[in-house]
CSV table of C-alpha atoms in Angstrom, one decimal:
chain,number,residue,atom,x,y,z
A,18,MET,CA,0.0,0.0,0.0
A,19,PRO,CA,1.5,3.4,-0.9
A,20,GLU,CA,2.3,5.7,1.9
A,21,PRO,CA,0.1,8.8,1.7
A,22,SER,CA,1.9,12.1,1.6
A,23,ALA,CA,1.5,14.5,4.5
A,24,PRO,CA,-1.5,16.8,4.0
A,25,PRO,CA,-1.3,20.5,4.6
A,26,THR,CA,-4.2,20.4,7.1
A,27,PRO,CA,-5.2,18.1,9.9
A,28,PRO,CA,-7.2,15.0,8.9
A,29,VAL,CA,-10.9,14.6,9.7
A,30,PRO,CA,-12.0,11.6,11.7
A,31,LEU,CA,-14.5,9.5,9.8
A,32,ALA,CA,-16.6,9.5,12.9
A,33,ALA,CA,-16.9,13.3,12.8
A,34,LEU,CA,-18.1,13.1,9.2
A,35,LEU,CA,-20.7,10.5,10.1
A,36,ALA,CA,-21.8,12.6,13.0
A,37,ASP,CA,-22.6,15.5,10.7
A,38,GLY,CA,-26.4,15.2,10.5
A,39,ALA,CA,-26.7,17.7,7.6
A,40,LEU,CA,-24.8,15.3,5.3
A,41,GLY,CA,-26.9,12.2,6.3
A,42,LEU,CA,-24.1,9.8,5.6
A,43,ARG,CA,-24.5,6.2,6.8
A,44,LEU,CA,-21.9,3.6,7.5
A,45,VAL,CA,-22.9,0.4,5.6
A,46,ALA,CA,-19.9,-1.9,5.9
A,47,GLY,CA,-16.1,-2.3,6.3
A,48,LEU,CA,-15.4,-0.9,9.8
A,49,ALA,CA,-15.1,-3.5,12.4
A,50,ASP,CA,-14.9,-2.9,16.2
A,51,ASP,CA,-11.2,-3.9,16.3
A,52,GLN,CA,-10.1,-1.5,13.6
A,53,PRO,CA,-8.3,1.7,14.5
A,54,PRO,CA,-10.0,5.1,14.0
A,55,VAL,CA,-10.1,6.1,10.3
A,56,ASP,CA,-9.0,9.6,9.2
A,57,ILE,CA,-9.9,11.4,6.0
A,58,HIS,CA,-7.1,13.5,4.5
A,59,TRP,CA,-8.9,14.7,1.4
A,60,VAL,CA,-11.8,13.9,-1.0
A,61,HIS,CA,-11.7,12.6,-4.5
A,62,THR,CA,-14.5,11.8,-7.0
A,63,SER,CA,-13.9,9.2,-9.7
A,64,GLU,CA,-16.1,7.1,-12.0
A,65,MET,CA,-13.1,5.2,-13.4
A,66,ALA,CA,-13.3,1.4,-13.5
A,67,ASP,CA,-9.9,1.4,-11.8
A,68,PRO,CA,-9.2,4.6,-9.9
A,69,TYR,CA,-5.8,3.3,-8.5
A,70,PRO,CA,-3.5,5.5,-10.6
A,71,TYR,CA,-5.4,8.7,-9.5
A,72,LEU,CA,-5.4,8.1,-5.7
A,73,LEU,CA,-2.7,9.5,-3.4
A,74,GLY,CA,-3.8,7.6,-0.2
A,75,GLY,CA,-6.0,8.8,2.7
A,76,GLU,CA,-9.0,9.8,0.5
A,77,LEU,CA,-12.7,9.5,0.9
A,78,LEU,CA,-13.3,8.3,-2.6
A,79,LEU,CA,-16.8,9.2,-4.0
A,80,THR,CA,-18.5,7.3,-6.8
A,81,ALA,CA,-22.0,6.7,-8.2
A,82,GLY,CA,-20.9,3.3,-9.6
A,83,VAL,CA,-21.2,4.3,-13.2
A,84,GLN,CA,-18.9,1.5,-14.3
A,85,LEU,CA,-19.4,-0.8,-11.4
A,86,THR,CA,-20.8,-4.3,-11.9
A,87,ASP,CA,-21.3,-7.2,-9.5
A,88,ALA,CA,-18.6,-9.2,-11.1
A,89,HIS,CA,-16.1,-6.3,-10.9
A,90,ALA,CA,-17.0,-5.2,-7.3
A,91,ASP,CA,-14.3,-7.2,-5.5
A,92,THR,CA,-11.5,-6.2,-7.9
A,93,TYR,CA,-12.6,-2.6,-7.6
A,94,VAL,CA,-12.5,-2.5,-3.8
A,95,ARG,CA,-9.2,-4.4,-3.7
A,96,ARG,CA,-7.6,-1.8,-6.0
A,97,VAL,CA,-9.0,1.1,-3.9
A,98,VAL,CA,-7.6,-0.5,-0.7
A,99,GLU,CA,-4.2,-1.1,-2.4
A,100,ALA,CA,-4.2,2.6,-3.4
A,101,GLY,CA,-4.5,3.5,0.3
A,102,ALA,CA,-7.9,5.2,0.2
A,103,ALA,CA,-9.4,5.7,3.7
A,104,ALA,CA,-13.1,5.1,2.8
A,105,LEU,CA,-15.5,4.8,-0.1
A,106,GLY,CA,-18.6,6.9,-0.4
A,107,PHE,CA,-21.3,5.6,-2.7
A,108,GLY,CA,-24.1,7.8,-4.0
A,109,VAL,CA,-27.4,6.1,-4.5
A,110,ALA,CA,-28.3,8.3,-7.4
A,111,PRO,CA,-28.5,8.5,-10.4
A,112,VAL,CA,-27.3,5.0,-11.4
A,113,TYR,CA,-28.3,2.9,-8.4
A,114,ASP,CA,-31.3,3.1,-6.1
A,115,ALA,CA,-29.4,1.4,-3.2
A,116,VAL,CA,-25.8,0.4,-2.4
A,117,PRO,CA,-25.2,-2.9,-4.4
A,118,ASP,CA,-24.9,-6.0,-2.1
A,119,SER,CA,-21.8,-7.1,-4.0
A,120,LEU,CA,-20.0,-3.8,-3.0
A,121,VAL,CA,-21.2,-4.1,0.6
A,122,GLU,CA,-19.7,-7.7,0.7
A,123,ALA,CA,-16.5,-6.7,-0.9
A,124,CYS,CA,-15.9,-3.7,1.4
A,125,GLY,CA,-16.6,-6.0,4.4
A,126,ARG,CA,-14.2,-8.5,3.1
A,127,HIS,CA,-11.4,-6.0,2.5
A,128,ARG,CA,-12.2,-3.9,5.6
A,129,LEU,CA,-12.8,-0.7,3.6
A,130,PRO,CA,-15.4,1.7,5.3
A,131,LEU,CA,-18.3,2.1,2.9
A,132,LEU,CA,-20.6,5.1,3.3
A,133,GLU,CA,-24.0,5.5,1.8
A,134,ILE,CA,-24.6,9.0,0.4
A,135,PRO,CA,-28.3,9.9,0.2
A,136,ARG,CA,-29.9,11.3,-2.9
A,137,ARG,CA,-30.4,14.7,-1.2
A,138,THR,CA,-26.6,15.1,-0.6
A,139,PRO,CA,-24.5,16.1,-3.7
A,140,PHE,CA,-20.9,15.0,-3.8
A,141,THR,CA,-19.9,18.7,-3.6
A,142,THR,CA,-21.7,19.0,-0.3
A,143,VAL,CA,-19.8,16.1,1.1
A,144,ALA,CA,-16.5,17.7,-0.1
A,145,ARG,CA,-17.5,21.0,1.5
A,146,GLY,CA,-18.3,19.2,4.7
A,147,VAL,CA,-14.8,17.6,4.8
A,148,TRP,CA,-13.1,20.9,4.1
A,149,ARG,CA,-15.2,22.7,6.8
A,150,LEU,CA,-14.2,20.1,9.4
A,151,MET,CA,-10.6,20.4,8.2
A,152,ALA,CA,-10.7,24.2,8.6
A,153,GLU,CA,-12.1,23.8,12.1
A,154,ALA,CA,-9.4,21.3,13.0
A,155,ARG,CA,-6.8,23.6,11.6
A,156,HIS,CA,-8.2,26.5,13.6
A,157,ARG,CA,-8.1,24.4,16.8
A,158,GLU,CA,-4.5,23.4,16.1
A,159,LEU,CA,-3.3,26.9,15.5
A,160,ARG,CA,-5.1,28.1,18.6
A,161,ARG,CA,-3.5,25.3,20.6
A,162,VAL,CA,0.0,26.0,19.3
A,163,THR,CA,-0.4,29.8,19.9
A,164,GLU,CA,-1.6,29.2,23.5
A,165,ALA,CA,1.3,26.8,24.1
A,166,GLN,CA,3.8,29.2,22.6
A,167,GLN,CA,2.6,31.9,24.9
A,168,GLY,CA,2.7,29.6,27.9
A,169,LEU,CA,6.2,28.5,27.1
A,170,ALA,CA,7.3,32.1,26.6
A,171,ALA,CA,5.9,33.1,30.0
A,172,ALA,CA,7.7,30.1,31.6
A,173,ALA,CA,11.0,31.1,29.9
A,174,ALA,CA,10.8,34.5,31.5
A,175,ARG,CA,10.4,33.2,35.1
A,176,PRO,CA,13.3,33.1,37.6
A,177,ASP,CA,13.5,29.3,37.2
A,178,PRO,CA,13.0,29.1,33.4
A,179,VAL,CA,14.2,25.6,32.7
A,180,PRO,CA,12.0,23.7,35.1
A,181,ALA,CA,9.1,26.1,34.3
A,182,VAL,CA,9.4,25.3,30.6
A,183,LEU,CA,9.5,21.6,31.3
A,184,ARG,CA,6.4,21.8,33.5
A,185,GLN,CA,4.5,23.8,30.9
A,186,LEU,CA,5.5,21.3,28.2
A,187,ALA,CA,4.3,18.4,30.2
A,188,VAL,CA,1.0,20.1,30.8
A,189,ARG,CA,0.5,21.0,27.2
A,190,LEU,CA,1.2,17.4,26.0
A,191,GLY,CA,-0.6,15.8,28.9
A,192,GLY,CA,2.4,13.6,29.8
A,193,ARG,CA,5.9,13.6,31.1
A,194,ALA,CA,8.9,15.9,30.2
A,195,VAL,CA,12.4,15.0,31.3
A,196,LEU,CA,15.8,16.7,30.9
A,197,PHE,CA,18.6,14.2,30.6
A,198,ALA,CA,22.3,14.8,31.3
A,199,PRO,CA,24.9,13.6,28.7
A,200,ASP,CA,25.4,10.4,30.7
A,201,GLY,CA,21.7,9.7,30.7
A,202,ALA,CA,21.0,10.7,34.2
A,203,GLN,CA,17.7,12.5,34.8
A,204,LEU,CA,18.4,16.2,35.8
A,205,LEU,CA,14.8,17.3,35.9
A,206,THR,CA,11.5,15.5,35.4
A,207,THR,CA,7.9,16.6,35.7
A,208,GLY,CA,4.4,15.4,34.7
A,209,ARG,CA,2.8,12.0,34.7
A,210,ASP,CA,3.7,8.7,33.0
A,211,PRO,CA,1.2,8.0,30.2
A,212,ALA,CA,1.7,4.2,30.3
A,213,PRO,CA,3.4,1.5,32.4
A,214,GLY,CA,7.1,1.3,31.5
A,215,SER,CA,7.2,4.6,29.6
A,216,ARG,CA,9.7,6.2,32.0
A,217,THR,CA,12.2,3.4,31.5
A,218,ALA,CA,11.7,3.3,27.8
A,219,LEU,CA,12.1,7.1,27.6
A,220,ALA,CA,15.4,6.9,29.4
A,221,ARG,CA,16.6,4.2,27.0
A,222,LEU,CA,15.5,6.3,24.0
A,223,ALA,CA,17.3,9.4,25.2
A,224,ARG,CA,20.6,7.4,25.1
A,225,VAL,CA,20.1,6.8,21.4
A,226,VAL,CA,20.2,10.5,20.6
A,227,ASN,CA,23.6,12.0,19.8
A,228,PRO,CA,23.8,15.7,20.7
A,229,PRO,CA,24.0,18.4,19.5
A,230,HIS,CA,21.7,17.1,16.7
A,231,GLY,CA,19.3,14.2,16.4
A,232,THR,CA,15.9,12.9,17.4
A,233,ALA,CA,14.4,9.5,18.2
A,234,THR,CA,10.8,8.2,18.6
A,235,ASP,CA,9.2,5.1,19.9
A,236,THR,CA,5.9,3.8,21.3
A,237,VAL,CA,5.3,1.8,24.5
A,238,GLY,CA,2.0,0.6,25.7
A,239,GLY,CA,0.2,3.1,23.4
A,240,ALA,CA,2.3,6.0,24.7
A,241,ARG,CA,4.3,8.1,22.2
A,242,LEU,CA,7.9,8.7,23.2
A,243,ALA,CA,10.3,11.2,21.7
A,244,ALA,CA,13.8,12.4,22.5
A,245,TYR,CA,15.5,15.6,21.2
A,246,ALA,CA,19.1,16.7,21.4
A,247,LEU,CA,19.3,20.3,22.7
A,248,GLY,CA,21.5,22.7,20.8
A,249,GLY,CA,23.0,24.6,23.8
A,250,GLY,CA,26.3,22.8,23.6
A,251,GLN,CA,25.9,21.0,26.9
A,252,GLY,CA,25.0,17.6,25.5
A,253,LEU,CA,21.5,17.6,27.1
A,254,VAL,CA,18.5,15.7,25.8
A,255,LEU,CA,14.8,16.5,26.1
A,256,GLY,CA,12.5,13.5,26.5
A,257,VAL,CA,8.8,13.6,26.2
A,258,ALA,CA,6.1,10.9,26.7
A,259,ALA,CA,2.4,11.5,25.8
A,260,SER,CA,-0.6,9.2,25.8
A,261,GLY,CA,-1.6,10.2,22.3
A,262,ARG,CA,-0.8,12.5,19.5
A,263,GLU,CA,-2.8,15.7,19.0
A,264,ALA,CA,-2.4,18.1,16.0
A,265,GLY,CA,0.3,20.6,16.8
A,266,ASP,CA,2.2,18.4,19.3
A,267,HIS,CA,5.4,18.4,17.1
A,268,THR,CA,5.3,22.2,16.8
A,269,VAL,CA,4.7,22.7,20.5
A,270,THR,CA,7.6,20.4,21.4
A,271,GLY,CA,9.8,22.2,18.8
A,272,ILE,CA,9.2,25.5,20.5
A,273,ALA,CA,10.2,23.9,23.8
A,274,VAL,CA,13.4,22.5,22.3
A,275,VAL,CA,14.4,25.9,21.0
A,276,LEU,CA,13.7,27.6,24.3
A,277,LEU,CA,15.5,24.9,26.4
A,278,SER,CA,18.5,25.0,24.0
A,279,LEU,CA,18.7,28.8,24.5
A,280,LEU,CA,18.1,28.6,28.3
A,281,THR,CA,20.7,25.9,28.9
A,282,ALA,CA,23.4,27.5,26.8
A,283,PRO,CA,26.1,29.5,28.5
A,284,HIS,CA,24.7,33.0,28.8
A,285,GLN,CA,27.5,34.8,27.1
A,286,GLY,CA,28.0,36.6,23.9
A,287,ALA,CA,26.1,35.0,21.0
A,288,ALA,CA,24.1,32.6,23.2
A,289,GLU,CA,22.7,35.4,25.3
A,290,ALA,CA,21.8,37.4,22.2
A,291,ALA,CA,20.0,34.4,20.7
A,292,ARG,CA,18.1,33.9,23.9
A,293,SER,CA,17.1,37.6,23.9
A,294,ALA,CA,16.0,37.5,20.2
A,295,ALA,CA,13.9,34.4,20.8
A,296,LEU,CA,12.1,36.1,23.7
A,297,VAL,CA,11.5,39.2,21.7
A,298,ARG,CA,9.8,37.2,19.0
A,299,LEU,CA,7.7,35.3,21.5
A,300,LEU,CA,6.8,38.5,23.4
A,301,LEU,CA,5.6,40.3,20.3
A,302,GLY,CA,3.4,37.4,19.5
A,303,ALA,CA,2.0,37.1,23.0
A,304,THR,CA,-1.6,37.9,23.9
A,305,PRO,CA,-2.4,40.7,26.3
A,306,ALA,CA,-3.0,38.3,29.2
A,307,ASP,CA,0.5,36.8,28.7
A,308,ALA,CA,2.5,39.9,27.8
A,309,ALA,CA,2.0,41.7,31.1
A,310,PRO,CA,3.7,39.1,33.4
A,311,LEU,CA,6.6,38.8,31.0
A,312,LEU,CA,7.4,42.5,30.7
A,313,GLY,CA,5.9,44.5,33.6
A,314,PRO,CA,3.5,47.5,33.2
A,315,GLY,CA,5.7,49.6,31.0
A,316,PRO,CA,5.0,51.7,28.9
A,317,TRP,CA,7.1,49.9,26.3
A,318,THR,CA,8.2,51.2,22.9
A,319,VAL,CA,8.9,49.0,19.9
A,320,VAL,CA,11.7,50.1,17.6
A,321,HIS,CA,12.3,48.8,14.1
A,322,ALA,CA,15.8,49.6,12.8
A,323,HIS,CA,17.8,49.3,9.6
A,324,GLY,CA,21.5,49.9,8.9
A,325,GLY,CA,24.2,50.3,11.5
A,326,ASP,CA,27.7,48.9,11.4
A,327,THR,CA,26.5,45.4,12.4
A,328,PRO,CA,22.9,45.1,11.1
A,329,PHE,CA,22.7,41.4,11.8
A,330,ALA,CA,23.7,41.8,15.5
A,331,PRO,CA,21.5,44.5,17.1
A,332,SER,CA,22.8,44.1,20.6
A,333,ALA,CA,24.8,47.4,20.3
A,334,LEU,CA,21.7,49.3,19.2
A,335,ALA,CA,19.7,47.7,22.1
A,336,ALA,CA,22.3,48.7,24.6
A,337,ALA,CA,22.3,52.3,23.3
A,338,LEU,CA,18.5,52.3,23.7
A,339,GLY,CA,18.8,50.9,27.3
A,340,SER,CA,17.4,47.5,26.6
A,341,ALA,CA,18.6,43.8,26.4
A,342,LEU,CA,15.6,42.7,24.3
A,343,ALA,CA,16.6,42.7,20.7
A,344,GLU,CA,16.4,40.5,17.7
A,345,SER,CA,17.1,40.6,13.9
A,346,ASP,CA,15.9,38.8,10.8
A,347,GLY,CA,19.1,39.6,9.0
A,348,THR,CA,17.9,42.9,7.6
A,349,THR,CA,15.8,44.6,10.2
A,350,ALA,CA,16.4,44.8,13.9
A,351,ARG,CA,13.6,45.0,16.5
A,352,VAL,CA,14.1,46.3,20.0
A,353,LEU,CA,11.8,46.5,23.0
A,354,THR,CA,12.7,49.3,25.4
A,355,ASP,CA,11.1,51.2,28.3
A,356,ARG,CA,13.5,54.2,27.8
A,357,PRO,CA,13.1,57.3,25.6
A,358,VAL,CA,14.2,56.6,22.0
A,359,THR,CA,16.6,59.0,20.3
A,360,ALA,CA,18.3,58.9,16.9
A,361,GLN,CA,21.4,56.6,16.7
A,362,PRO,CA,24.3,57.2,14.4
A,363,GLY,CA,24.3,54.8,11.4
A,364,TRP,CA,20.7,53.6,12.0
A,365,THR,CA,17.4,54.4,10.5
A,366,LEU,CA,14.7,54.0,13.2
A,367,GLY,CA,10.9,53.6,13.1
A,368,VAL,CA,9.4,54.1,16.6
A,369,SER,CA,6.0,53.1,17.9
A,370,GLU,CA,4.0,55.0,20.4
A,371,PRO,CA,4.7,54.0,24.1
A,372,ALA,CA,2.4,51.1,24.7
A,373,ALA,CA,1.2,48.8,27.5
A,374,PRO,CA,2.1,45.1,27.2
A,375,ALA,CA,-1.5,44.5,26.0
A,376,ASP,CA,-0.9,46.7,22.9
A,377,LEU,CA,2.5,45.4,21.8
A,378,VAL,CA,1.2,43.7,18.6
A,379,GLU,CA,-0.2,47.1,17.4
A,380,ALA,CA,3.0,48.9,18.5
A,381,ASP,CA,5.0,46.4,16.4
A,382,THR,CA,2.9,47.3,13.4
A,383,GLN,CA,3.3,51.0,14.1
A,384,ALA,CA,7.1,50.7,14.3
A,385,ARG,CA,7.2,48.8,11.0
A,386,ARG,CA,5.2,51.5,9.2
A,387,ALA,CA,7.3,54.2,10.8
A,388,LEU,CA,10.5,52.5,9.6
A,389,ARG,CA,9.2,52.3,6.0
A,390,HIS,CA,8.4,56.0,6.1
A,391,ALA,CA,11.8,56.8,7.5
A,392,ARG,CA,13.6,54.8,4.8
A,393,ALA,CA,11.5,56.4,2.0
A,394,THR,CA,12.1,59.9,3.2
A,395,ARG,CA,15.8,59.3,4.2
A,396,ALA,CA,15.0,60.4,7.8
A,397,THR,CA,17.1,59.0,10.7
A,398,LEU,CA,14.1,58.6,13.0
A,399,VAL,CA,10.3,58.6,12.4
A,400,ARG,CA,7.8,58.2,15.2
A,401,HIS,CA,4.3,56.8,14.7
A,402,ARG,CA,1.8,59.6,15.0
A,403,ALA,CA,-1.8,58.8,15.8
A,404,PRO,CA,-4.6,61.3,15.0
A,405,GLY,CA,-4.8,63.8,17.8
A,406,PRO,CA,-7.8,65.8,19.1
A,407,ASP,CA,-6.8,68.8,16.9
A,408,THR,CA,-7.3,66.9,13.6
A,409,LEU,CA,-10.4,67.1,11.5
A,410,THR,CA,-11.4,63.6,12.5
A,411,ALA,CA,-12.3,65.0,15.9
A,412,LEU,CA,-15.1,67.0,14.3
A,413,LEU,CA,-17.1,63.8,13.9
A,414,PRO,CA,-18.3,61.3,16.6
A,415,PRO,CA,-15.8,58.4,16.6
A,416,GLU,CA,-18.5,55.9,15.8
A,417,GLU,CA,-19.7,57.8,12.7
A,418,ALA,CA,-16.2,58.4,11.5
A,419,SER,CA,-15.3,54.7,11.8
A,420,ALA,CA,-18.5,53.6,10.1
A,421,HIS,CA,-17.8,56.1,7.2
A,422,ALA,CA,-14.2,54.9,6.9
A,423,ARG,CA,-15.3,51.2,6.8
A,424,ALA,CA,-17.9,51.9,4.1
A,425,LEU,CA,-15.6,54.1,2.0
A,426,LEU,CA,-12.7,51.5,2.1
A,427,SER,CA,-14.8,48.3,1.9
A,428,PRO,CA,-13.9,47.6,-1.7
A,429,ILE,CA,-10.2,47.1,-0.7
A,430,ALA,CA,-10.6,46.1,2.9
A,431,ASP,CA,-10.0,42.4,2.2
A,432,SER,CA,-6.6,43.2,0.6
A,433,PRO,CA,-3.9,44.2,3.1
A,434,ALA,CA,-1.5,44.8,0.2
A,435,LEU,CA,-3.8,47.3,-1.5
A,436,THR,CA,-4.7,49.0,1.8
A,437,GLU,CA,-1.1,49.3,2.9
A,438,THR,CA,0.1,50.5,-0.5
A,439,LEU,CA,-2.6,53.2,-0.6
A,440,ARG,CA,-1.8,54.3,2.9
A,441,THR,CA,1.9,54.5,2.2
A,442,TRP,CA,1.5,56.2,-1.2
A,443,LEU,CA,-0.8,58.9,0.3
A,444,SER,CA,1.6,59.4,3.2
A,445,LEU,CA,4.4,60.0,0.8
A,446,HIS,CA,2.5,62.5,-1.3
A,447,GLY,CA,1.9,60.2,-4.2
A,448,SER,CA,5.6,59.4,-4.8
A,449,TRP,CA,6.0,56.1,-6.8
A,450,ASP,CA,9.7,55.7,-6.0
A,451,ARG,CA,9.5,56.5,-2.3
A,452,THR,CA,6.5,54.2,-1.9
A,453,ALA,CA,8.3,51.4,-3.7
A,454,VAL,CA,11.3,51.9,-1.3
A,455,ALA,CA,9.0,51.9,1.7
A,456,LEU,CA,7.2,48.7,0.7
A,457,SER,CA,10.3,47.0,-0.8
A,458,VAL,CA,8.5,46.4,-4.1
A,459,HIS,CA,9.0,47.6,-7.7
A,460,ARG,CA,7.6,51.0,-8.6
A,461,ASN,CA,5.5,49.3,-11.3
A,462,THR,CA,3.9,47.2,-8.6
A,463,VAL,CA,3.0,50.4,-6.7
A,464,ARG,CA,1.5,51.9,-9.9
A,465,GLN,CA,-0.5,48.7,-10.5
A,466,ARG,CA,-1.8,48.5,-6.9
A,467,VAL,CA,-2.8,52.2,-6.8
A,468,ALA,CA,-4.5,51.9,-10.1
A,469,ARG,CA,-6.4,48.9,-8.8
A,470,CYS,CA,-7.4,50.9,-5.7
A,471,ALA,CA,-8.8,53.6,-8.0
A,472,THR,CA,-10.8,51.1,-10.0
A,473,LEU,CA,-12.2,49.3,-6.9
A,474,LEU,CA,-13.0,52.6,-5.1
A,475,GLU,CA,-14.4,54.1,-8.3
A,476,THR,CA,-12.7,57.4,-7.8
A,477,ASP,CA,-10.0,59.7,-9.2
A,478,LEU,CA,-6.9,59.6,-7.0
A,479,ASP,CA,-5.5,62.7,-8.8
A,480,GLU,CA,-8.2,64.8,-7.0
A,481,ALA,CA,-6.9,66.4,-3.8
A,482,ASP,CA,-10.3,66.1,-2.1
A,483,VAL,CA,-10.4,62.4,-2.8
A,484,ARG,CA,-6.9,61.9,-1.4
A,485,MET,CA,-7.8,63.8,1.7
A,486,GLU,CA,-10.9,61.9,2.4
A,487,LEU,CA,-9.2,58.5,1.8
A,488,TRP,CA,-6.3,59.6,4.1
A,489,PHE,CA,-8.6,60.4,7.0
A,490,ALA,CA,-10.5,57.2,6.4
A,491,LEU,CA,-7.3,55.2,6.5
A,492,ARG,CA,-6.1,56.9,9.6
A,493,ARG,CA,-9.5,56.3,11.3
A,494,LEU,CA,-9.1,52.5,10.6
């Protein structure tokens, strides 16, 4: 049986699909009590006599049996099973009035789940149902990973970061987390054993890993075990044991591996800078509830910077701004500081408004926009400026102004690229070249986007009144 390739979204349990009353699917055959749960990775419709060449594995294969005969049923099901399909959905219209007995018997024989699709349910509705369940599963996975990242970041900022991260990881996985020394001794352990013998098996698995790289996995009594070499240069290994596997477990554990590698490295030079950078990235992605205990009340300012003598190592800039929280993506540095920000020789700075920890994500956006404006205008420092009480926007009630802005900009509201291009172009007085520099795109791209905005908004952007109204609307949003 071919091994199905990894899908981009979490699979859908067949049981969840059967439980969707709107679809009306009915399990007819092929799923015995001793079979493991069946997952659907995608949906495929085929009326081929032999769909094998067109299947990837893991599908819910839909058919109306156009070329199916009683004599061919067993061969058909056998080929579908060999292709790795997860289940077969049979529509009772328009060819058949009921699922053929020969197909029911063949699916039972080959242990292929067979679903009856009622007349009222088109195949497209089944496919939409699967995609909807996948989207819901993906949303749950992303939410779980985000919450775990925030919890691990908060743990990493505590006075006892290593045991705190281990405890948080064990809670998130619902199992045990262990930090092993190079000789295999348990330095720290927390959580519960998911199965008998899992603790001994995890210690044995950890000895297989060869730091500073390498991983190993195993299963014992239904528990999933994994060991990861930490990259801190100390020869340490992280071992985890969980009773099952949930979507996002690998990502959650990967975040913990990175944090523990940084936390257990000697806090000198590059290692300390790497730890600081990782914490900055996690802090700027934290929710308001998690940011406050990490940073304190503030107010905090986010700085985006470009240039400098060492653009890939922003520690000198951070020190000049009175902060140890800095990171760089290789081109742009980001610094979190609670001190006043002044221009720095050799650097172009974009500075947010002072913000509480709950508003750091918005402050990060402000700093990014301010840096774009600074680079486009060749200024050494640009601060984000919010509309003040002396602007024309104060002449309208805030609710009315916001409603008007949303209505005016609704044709481009679903396109961040168009909205940001129009905002930047207007802020730079319609300069194609400076807007291109600010957005890091070609000037022709700016022209195309602005022209697209004019078309969608059904307006003439050469008119000063139009530009002014759009500018106030963008600022209000």
